[in-house]
Each structure stands twice: as C-alpha cells, then as structure tokens.
Amino acid sequence: RFIIILVLYSLASFAVLLAIGETAIWLLRHQAIRLLERLRPNDGVIAHLVVRYLPLVLALILTLLSAVPGYLHAEPMGTQERPGTWLIGLALLGIYALIAPIAGVAWLAIRSTAKTKKWARSSVHKQVFSGFQLFDLDIATPVIVTSGVFRKSIFLSLSVRALLSARELRAALRHEAAHCRQNHNFAKLL
C-alpha cells in the first residue's frame, strides 16, 4: 500500500506541476510568440520544442526532487491511510498527461505512414529532387507535401504541376526540400 500511495502521490504532484507550467506558458504566450518571430527558422524549431516540453520536464524534475523525497521522509512505512478521491483523480490526470501525447504521436505516425505508402504505391512517376524522392501523384486534390522522418519524400500531385509555372514549381519543391533538410516532420511529430 505504501508504494501505491507513493505512485499516486507522485502522479498527482506531476499533474499539478504540469498544469501550473502549462498555465504559465499560456499566460506568457504573446511574449513568447514575439520572441519566436525574431528567431531564425532553425532556432525557432528549437525554441518551439523548449516551450512545448519545458513544463513537462520541470514537472518531472520537481516531482522527483521534491514530492517523492518529501513523501518518503514524512510518511511512515506502515501507514494504513487510504488514498483519497482527490489524490486518485489527480493521479489519473497525471497518467493521462503522460500517455495522451505518446498515443497521439503513435496514432499520427500510423496514419501518415499508411497514407504515404498508399501514395507511393499509386505514384505515376518517381524521381529525385535535391536528394529526396519525389513522387508524382495522379489525384484530383492539389497536393505538395513532405513526408517521413527517416526516409524523407516529397509528394506532388499532377494538378499542382499543371497549375504552377516551371519557376513556381521549382520554388515550391525547394521549399519542401528545405522542410526535409531541417527535419520539420520530426519537430512536428514531437
């Protein structure tokens, strides 16, 4: 029972600290956006990751350095205390805060992999552009998109090819290749 209460207490502390951190980021969002707008694109990606994960990392560190040692020091090992409703509820929020992003990333990866495989199989022409595979798609929807974290590819519908001039098409493909080189799909996944 002691270990169960320790885990519940740790998860509850984590949920509260994460909520405080996320609220602080939300309250400071306008200042953060102004700061991010002044950064170079690569620095902006790094800053985005810091802003996204800072509350999570701080909540984990504070829980491990404060809540867990405090509980271990103050609570007797043979306690018969039952966990309260608030503790269980906050612990469930802590579990959700840890699992939901991982499940979201997994679901996104599964969906995008399925779509990419479908497009790659149905492509009418394959070539290399700026070191990345370029797939021409015979679909009605205008599409120009990068895909992949490890094996990066560019998908281009024939309708986009028909709409753009040669110069515009080269610019659009260079833009998509820049997304691939700067690992934007990886940053987006996180």
PDB file of C-alpha atoms in Angstrom:
ATOM      1  CA  ARG A   1       0.000   0.000   0.000  1.00  0.00           C
ATOM      2  CA  PHE A   2       2.882   2.377   0.750  1.00  0.00           C
ATOM      3  CA  ILE A   3       4.240   2.056  -2.815  1.00  0.00           C
ATOM      4  CA  ILE A   4       0.788   2.525  -4.341  1.00  0.00           C
ATOM      5  CA  ILE A   5       0.250   5.731  -2.379  1.00  0.00           C
ATOM      6  CA  LEU A   6       3.759   6.914  -3.343  1.00  0.00           C
ATOM      7  CA  VAL A   7       2.991   6.345  -7.033  1.00  0.00           C
ATOM      8  CA  LEU A   8      -0.401   8.059  -6.732  1.00  0.00           C
ATOM      9  CA  TYR A   9       1.161  10.970  -4.856  1.00  0.00           C
ATOM     10  CA  SER A  10       3.925  11.301  -7.475  1.00  0.00           C
ATOM     11  CA  LEU A  11       1.444  11.243 -10.375  1.00  0.00           C
ATOM     12  CA  ALA A  12      -0.800  13.777  -8.621  1.00  0.00           C
ATOM     13  CA  SER A  13       2.159  16.090  -7.959  1.00  0.00           C
ATOM     14  CA  PHE A  14       3.230  15.729 -11.563  1.00  0.00           C
ATOM     15  CA  ALA A  15      -0.288  16.621 -12.810  1.00  0.00           C
ATOM     16  CA  VAL A  16      -0.479  19.727 -10.626  1.00  0.00           C
ATOM     17  CA  LEU A  17       3.019  20.927 -11.532  1.00  0.00           C
ATOM     18  CA  LEU A  18       2.382  20.293 -15.230  1.00  0.00           C
ATOM     19  CA  ALA A  19      -0.877  22.257 -15.067  1.00  0.00           C
ATOM     20  CA  ILE A  20       0.959  25.172 -13.396  1.00  0.00           C
ATOM     21  CA  GLY A  21       3.692  25.075 -16.068  1.00  0.00           C
ATOM     22  CA  GLU A  22       1.229  24.873 -18.969  1.00  0.00           C
ATOM     23  CA  THR A  23      -0.772  27.766 -17.472  1.00  0.00           C
ATOM     24  CA  ALA A  24       2.381  29.887 -17.197  1.00  0.00           C
ATOM     25  CA  ILE A  25       3.241  29.172 -20.850  1.00  0.00           C
ATOM     26  CA  TRP A  26      -0.328  30.053 -21.845  1.00  0.00           C
ATOM     27  CA  LEU A  27      -0.220  33.324 -19.894  1.00  0.00           C
ATOM     28  CA  LEU A  28       3.132  34.255 -21.468  1.00  0.00           C
ATOM     29  CA  ARG A  29       2.184  33.119 -24.984  1.00  0.00           C
ATOM     30  CA  HIS A  30       2.083  36.618 -26.523  1.00  0.00           C
ATOM     31  CA  GLN A  31       5.584  37.455 -25.286  1.00  0.00           C
ATOM     32  CA  ALA A  32       6.789  34.011 -26.405  1.00  0.00           C
ATOM     33  CA  ILE A  33       5.316  34.478 -29.898  1.00  0.00           C
ATOM     34  CA  ARG A  34       7.029  37.870 -30.259  1.00  0.00           C
ATOM     35  CA  LEU A  35      10.321  36.297 -29.198  1.00  0.00           C
ATOM     36  CA  LEU A  36       9.921  33.336 -31.561  1.00  0.00           C
ATOM     37  CA  GLU A  37       9.158  35.628 -34.505  1.00  0.00           C
ATOM     38  CA  ARG A  38      12.605  37.213 -34.138  1.00  0.00           C
ATOM     39  CA  LEU A  39      14.487  33.899 -34.326  1.00  0.00           C
ATOM     40  CA  ARG A  40      15.932  32.173 -37.368  1.00  0.00           C
ATOM     41  CA  PRO A  41      13.885  29.157 -38.580  1.00  0.00           C
ATOM     42  CA  ASN A  42      16.174  26.523 -37.011  1.00  0.00           C
ATOM     43  CA  ASP A  43      16.299  28.443 -33.717  1.00  0.00           C
ATOM     44  CA  GLY A  44      12.514  28.743 -33.857  1.00  0.00           C
ATOM     45  CA  VAL A  45      12.134  24.956 -34.081  1.00  0.00           C
ATOM     46  CA  ILE A  46      14.396  24.513 -31.048  1.00  0.00           C
ATOM     47  CA  ALA A  47      12.551  27.247 -29.135  1.00  0.00           C
ATOM     48  CA  HIS A  48       9.230  25.613 -30.020  1.00  0.00           C
ATOM     49  CA  LEU A  49      10.458  22.315 -28.567  1.00  0.00           C
ATOM     50  CA  VAL A  50      11.676  24.075 -25.403  1.00  0.00           C
ATOM     51  CA  VAL A  51       8.335  25.842 -24.930  1.00  0.00           C
ATOM     52  CA  ARG A  52       6.454  22.605 -25.618  1.00  0.00           C
ATOM     53  CA  TYR A  53       8.446  20.394 -23.255  1.00  0.00           C
ATOM     54  CA  LEU A  54       9.682  22.774 -20.551  1.00  0.00           C
ATOM     55  CA  PRO A  55       6.576  22.336 -18.336  1.00  0.00           C
ATOM     56  CA  LEU A  56       6.785  18.556 -18.704  1.00  0.00           C
ATOM     57  CA  VAL A  57      10.488  18.381 -17.850  1.00  0.00           C
ATOM     58  CA  LEU A  58      10.161  20.804 -14.922  1.00  0.00           C
ATOM     59  CA  ALA A  59       7.161  18.895 -13.551  1.00  0.00           C
ATOM     60  CA  LEU A  60       9.094  15.613 -13.713  1.00  0.00           C
ATOM     61  CA  ILE A  61      12.188  17.113 -12.072  1.00  0.00           C
ATOM     62  CA  LEU A  62      10.225  18.837  -9.304  1.00  0.00           C
ATOM     63  CA  THR A  63       8.216  15.686  -8.631  1.00  0.00           C
ATOM     64  CA  LEU A  64      11.343  13.546  -8.394  1.00  0.00           C
ATOM     65  CA  LEU A  65      13.314  16.065  -6.327  1.00  0.00           C
ATOM     66  CA  SER A  66      10.549  17.347  -4.060  1.00  0.00           C
ATOM     67  CA  ALA A  67       7.364  15.307  -3.858  1.00  0.00           C
ATOM     68  CA  VAL A  68       8.897  11.826  -3.781  1.00  0.00           C
ATOM     69  CA  PRO A  69      11.614  12.566  -1.176  1.00  0.00           C
ATOM     70  CA  GLY A  70       9.096  14.551   0.897  1.00  0.00           C
ATOM     71  CA  TYR A  71       6.676  11.644   0.930  1.00  0.00           C
ATOM     72  CA  LEU A  72       9.376   9.095   1.695  1.00  0.00           C
ATOM     73  CA  HIS A  73      10.674  11.222   4.587  1.00  0.00           C
ATOM     74  CA  ALA A  74       7.340  12.300   6.117  1.00  0.00           C
ATOM     75  CA  GLU A  75       5.138   9.235   5.666  1.00  0.00           C
ATOM     76  CA  PRO A  76       5.621   6.206   7.899  1.00  0.00           C
ATOM     77  CA  MET A  77       6.236   2.943   6.037  1.00  0.00           C
ATOM     78  CA  GLY A  78       3.464   1.047   7.800  1.00  0.00           C
ATOM     79  CA  THR A  79       0.741   3.566   7.030  1.00  0.00           C
ATOM     80  CA  GLN A  80      -2.813   2.334   6.822  1.00  0.00           C
ATOM     81  CA  GLU A  81      -4.011   5.585   5.271  1.00  0.00           C
ATOM     82  CA  ARG A  82      -6.280   5.104   2.281  1.00  0.00           C
ATOM     83  CA  PRO A  83      -5.743   7.268  -0.798  1.00  0.00           C
ATOM     84  CA  GLY A  84      -8.389   9.977  -1.101  1.00  0.00           C
ATOM     85  CA  THR A  85     -10.587  10.778  -4.088  1.00  0.00           C
ATOM     86  CA  TRP A  86      -8.613  13.924  -4.937  1.00  0.00           C
ATOM     87  CA  LEU A  87      -5.333  12.030  -4.903  1.00  0.00           C
ATOM     88  CA  ILE A  88      -6.701   9.316  -7.190  1.00  0.00           C
ATOM     89  CA  GLY A  89      -8.270  11.900  -9.524  1.00  0.00           C
ATOM     90  CA  LEU A  90      -5.082  13.924  -9.810  1.00  0.00           C
ATOM     91  CA  ALA A  91      -3.052  10.739 -10.288  1.00  0.00           C
ATOM     92  CA  LEU A  92      -5.351   9.775 -13.178  1.00  0.00           C
ATOM     93  CA  LEU A  93      -4.747  13.217 -14.696  1.00  0.00           C
ATOM     94  CA  GLY A  94      -1.007  12.611 -14.307  1.00  0.00           C
ATOM     95  CA  ILE A  95      -1.314   9.271 -16.113  1.00  0.00           C
ATOM     96  CA  TYR A  96      -3.320  10.944 -18.871  1.00  0.00           C
ATOM     97  CA  ALA A  97      -0.738  13.742 -19.175  1.00  0.00           C
ATOM     98  CA  LEU A  98       1.976  11.135 -19.700  1.00  0.00           C
ATOM     99  CA  ILE A  99       0.115   8.730 -22.002  1.00  0.00           C
ATOM    100  CA  ALA A 100      -2.012  11.029 -24.203  1.00  0.00           C
ATOM    101  CA  PRO A 101       0.888  12.687 -26.090  1.00  0.00           C
ATOM    102  CA  ILE A 102       2.564   9.336 -26.723  1.00  0.00           C
ATOM    103  CA  ALA A 103      -0.686   7.837 -28.009  1.00  0.00           C
ATOM    104  CA  GLY A 104      -1.272  10.915 -30.183  1.00  0.00           C
ATOM    105  CA  VAL A 105       2.168  10.662 -31.765  1.00  0.00           C
ATOM    106  CA  ALA A 106       1.727   6.921 -32.351  1.00  0.00           C
ATOM    107  CA  TRP A 107      -1.668   7.468 -33.984  1.00  0.00           C
ATOM    108  CA  LEU A 108      -0.291  10.276 -36.171  1.00  0.00           C
ATOM    109  CA  ALA A 109       2.672   8.109 -37.237  1.00  0.00           C
ATOM    110  CA  ILE A 110       0.398   5.186 -38.126  1.00  0.00           C
ATOM    111  CA  ARG A 111      -1.984   7.360 -40.154  1.00  0.00           C
ATOM    112  CA  SER A 112       0.735   9.227 -42.037  1.00  0.00           C
ATOM    113  CA  THR A 113       2.671   6.029 -42.766  1.00  0.00           C
ATOM    114  CA  ALA A 114      -0.437   4.418 -44.233  1.00  0.00           C
ATOM    115  CA  LYS A 115      -1.163   7.487 -46.394  1.00  0.00           C
ATOM    116  CA  THR A 116       2.466   7.724 -47.540  1.00  0.00           C
ATOM    117  CA  LYS A 117       2.581   4.039 -48.507  1.00  0.00           C
ATOM    118  CA  LYS A 118      -0.687   4.387 -50.409  1.00  0.00           C
ATOM    119  CA  TRP A 119       0.601   7.440 -52.284  1.00  0.00           C
ATOM    120  CA  ALA A 120       3.981   5.811 -53.019  1.00  0.00           C
ATOM    121  CA  ARG A 121       2.282   2.695 -54.456  1.00  0.00           C
ATOM    122  CA  SER A 122      -0.054   4.765 -56.633  1.00  0.00           C
ATOM    123  CA  SER A 123       2.549   7.273 -57.876  1.00  0.00           C
ATOM    124  CA  VAL A 124       2.800   7.608 -61.635  1.00  0.00           C
ATOM    125  CA  HIS A 125       6.386   8.822 -61.708  1.00  0.00           C
ATOM    126  CA  LYS A 126       9.276   8.735 -59.270  1.00  0.00           C
ATOM    127  CA  GLN A 127      12.426  10.852 -59.420  1.00  0.00           C
ATOM    128  CA  VAL A 128      14.948  12.533 -57.129  1.00  0.00           C
ATOM    129  CA  PHE A 129      14.813  16.236 -56.318  1.00  0.00           C
ATOM    130  CA  SER A 130      17.539  17.835 -54.190  1.00  0.00           C
ATOM    131  CA  GLY A 131      18.455  14.453 -52.726  1.00  0.00           C
ATOM    132  CA  PHE A 132      14.893  13.438 -51.797  1.00  0.00           C
ATOM    133  CA  GLN A 133      12.496  11.078 -53.551  1.00  0.00           C
ATOM    134  CA  LEU A 134       9.809  12.970 -55.453  1.00  0.00           C
ATOM    135  CA  PHE A 135       6.580  11.095 -56.192  1.00  0.00           C
ATOM    136  CA  ASP A 136       4.108  12.383 -58.795  1.00  0.00           C
ATOM    137  CA  LEU A 137       0.537  11.567 -57.826  1.00  0.00           C
ATOM    138  CA  ASP A 138      -2.365  11.302 -60.238  1.00  0.00           C
ATOM    139  CA  ILE A 139      -5.013  12.603 -57.855  1.00  0.00           C
ATOM    140  CA  ALA A 140      -7.538  15.418 -58.260  1.00  0.00           C
ATOM    141  CA  THR A 141      -6.646  17.140 -54.988  1.00  0.00           C
ATOM    142  CA  PRO A 142      -3.791  19.632 -55.316  1.00  0.00           C
ATOM    143  CA  VAL A 143      -1.055  18.266 -53.021  1.00  0.00           C
ATOM    144  CA  ILE A 144       2.555  19.180 -52.426  1.00  0.00           C
ATOM    145  CA  VAL A 145       3.813  17.810 -49.142  1.00  0.00           C
ATOM    146  CA  THR A 146       6.825  16.275 -47.438  1.00  0.00           C
ATOM    147  CA  SER A 147       6.558  13.035 -45.549  1.00  0.00           C
ATOM    148  CA  GLY A 148       8.804  10.878 -43.458  1.00  0.00           C
ATOM    149  CA  VAL A 149      11.127  11.311 -40.527  1.00  0.00           C
ATOM    150  CA  PHE A 150      13.863   8.865 -41.532  1.00  0.00           C
ATOM    151  CA  ARG A 151      13.176   8.322 -45.252  1.00  0.00           C
ATOM    152  CA  LYS A 152      12.024  11.749 -46.322  1.00  0.00           C
ATOM    153  CA  SER A 153       9.985  12.108 -49.513  1.00  0.00           C
ATOM    154  CA  ILE A 154       8.113  14.798 -51.390  1.00  0.00           C
ATOM    155  CA  PHE A 155       4.691  14.114 -52.884  1.00  0.00           C
ATOM    156  CA  LEU A 156       3.375  16.268 -55.714  1.00  0.00           C
ATOM    157  CA  SER A 157       0.034  15.897 -57.458  1.00  0.00           C
ATOM    158  CA  LEU A 158      -0.112  16.324 -61.213  1.00  0.00           C
ATOM    159  CA  SER A 159      -2.776  19.008 -60.696  1.00  0.00           C
ATOM    160  CA  VAL A 160      -0.222  21.164 -58.829  1.00  0.00           C
ATOM    161  CA  ARG A 161       2.315  20.531 -61.585  1.00  0.00           C
ATOM    162  CA  ALA A 162      -0.251  21.780 -64.103  1.00  0.00           C
ATOM    163  CA  LEU A 163      -1.181  24.860 -62.040  1.00  0.00           C
ATOM    164  CA  LEU A 164       2.329  26.200 -61.410  1.00  0.00           C
ATOM    165  CA  SER A 165       4.839  27.617 -63.854  1.00  0.00           C
ATOM    166  CA  ALA A 166       8.242  25.906 -64.047  1.00  0.00           C
ATOM    167  CA  ARG A 167       9.791  28.618 -61.860  1.00  0.00           C
ATOM    168  CA  GLU A 168       6.989  28.434 -59.260  1.00  0.00           C
ATOM    169  CA  LEU A 169       7.223  24.644 -59.215  1.00  0.00           C
ATOM    170  CA  ARG A 170      10.986  24.730 -58.594  1.00  0.00           C
ATOM    171  CA  ALA A 171      10.469  27.238 -55.766  1.00  0.00           C
ATOM    172  CA  ALA A 172       7.733  25.093 -54.199  1.00  0.00           C
ATOM    173  CA  LEU A 173       9.893  21.944 -54.461  1.00  0.00           C
ATOM    174  CA  ARG A 174      12.898  23.758 -52.969  1.00  0.00           C
ATOM    175  CA  HIS A 175      10.658  24.894 -50.131  1.00  0.00           C
ATOM    176  CA  GLU A 176       9.524  21.300 -49.464  1.00  0.00           C
ATOM    177  CA  ALA A 177      13.131  20.049 -49.703  1.00  0.00           C
ATOM    178  CA  ALA A 178      14.082  22.652 -47.067  1.00  0.00           C
ATOM    179  CA  HIS A 179      11.423  21.152 -44.775  1.00  0.00           C
ATOM    180  CA  CYS A 180      13.089  17.754 -45.284  1.00  0.00           C
ATOM    181  CA  ARG A 181      16.628  19.051 -44.657  1.00  0.00           C
ATOM    182  CA  GLN A 182      15.599  20.923 -41.498  1.00  0.00           C
ATOM    183  CA  ASN A 183      13.752  17.877 -40.078  1.00  0.00           C
ATOM    184  CA  HIS A 184      10.473  19.745 -39.676  1.00  0.00           C
ATOM    185  CA  ASN A 185       8.495  16.490 -39.771  1.00  0.00           C
ATOM    186  CA  PHE A 186      10.426  15.275 -36.734  1.00  0.00           C
ATOM    187  CA  ALA A 187       9.813  18.548 -34.881  1.00  0.00           C
ATOM    188  CA  LYS A 188       6.128  18.406 -35.840  1.00  0.00           C
ATOM    189  CA  LEU A 189       5.903  14.859 -34.555  1.00  0.00           C
ATOM    190  CA  LEU A 190       7.224  15.956 -31.183  1.00  0.00           C
TER     191      LEU A 190
END
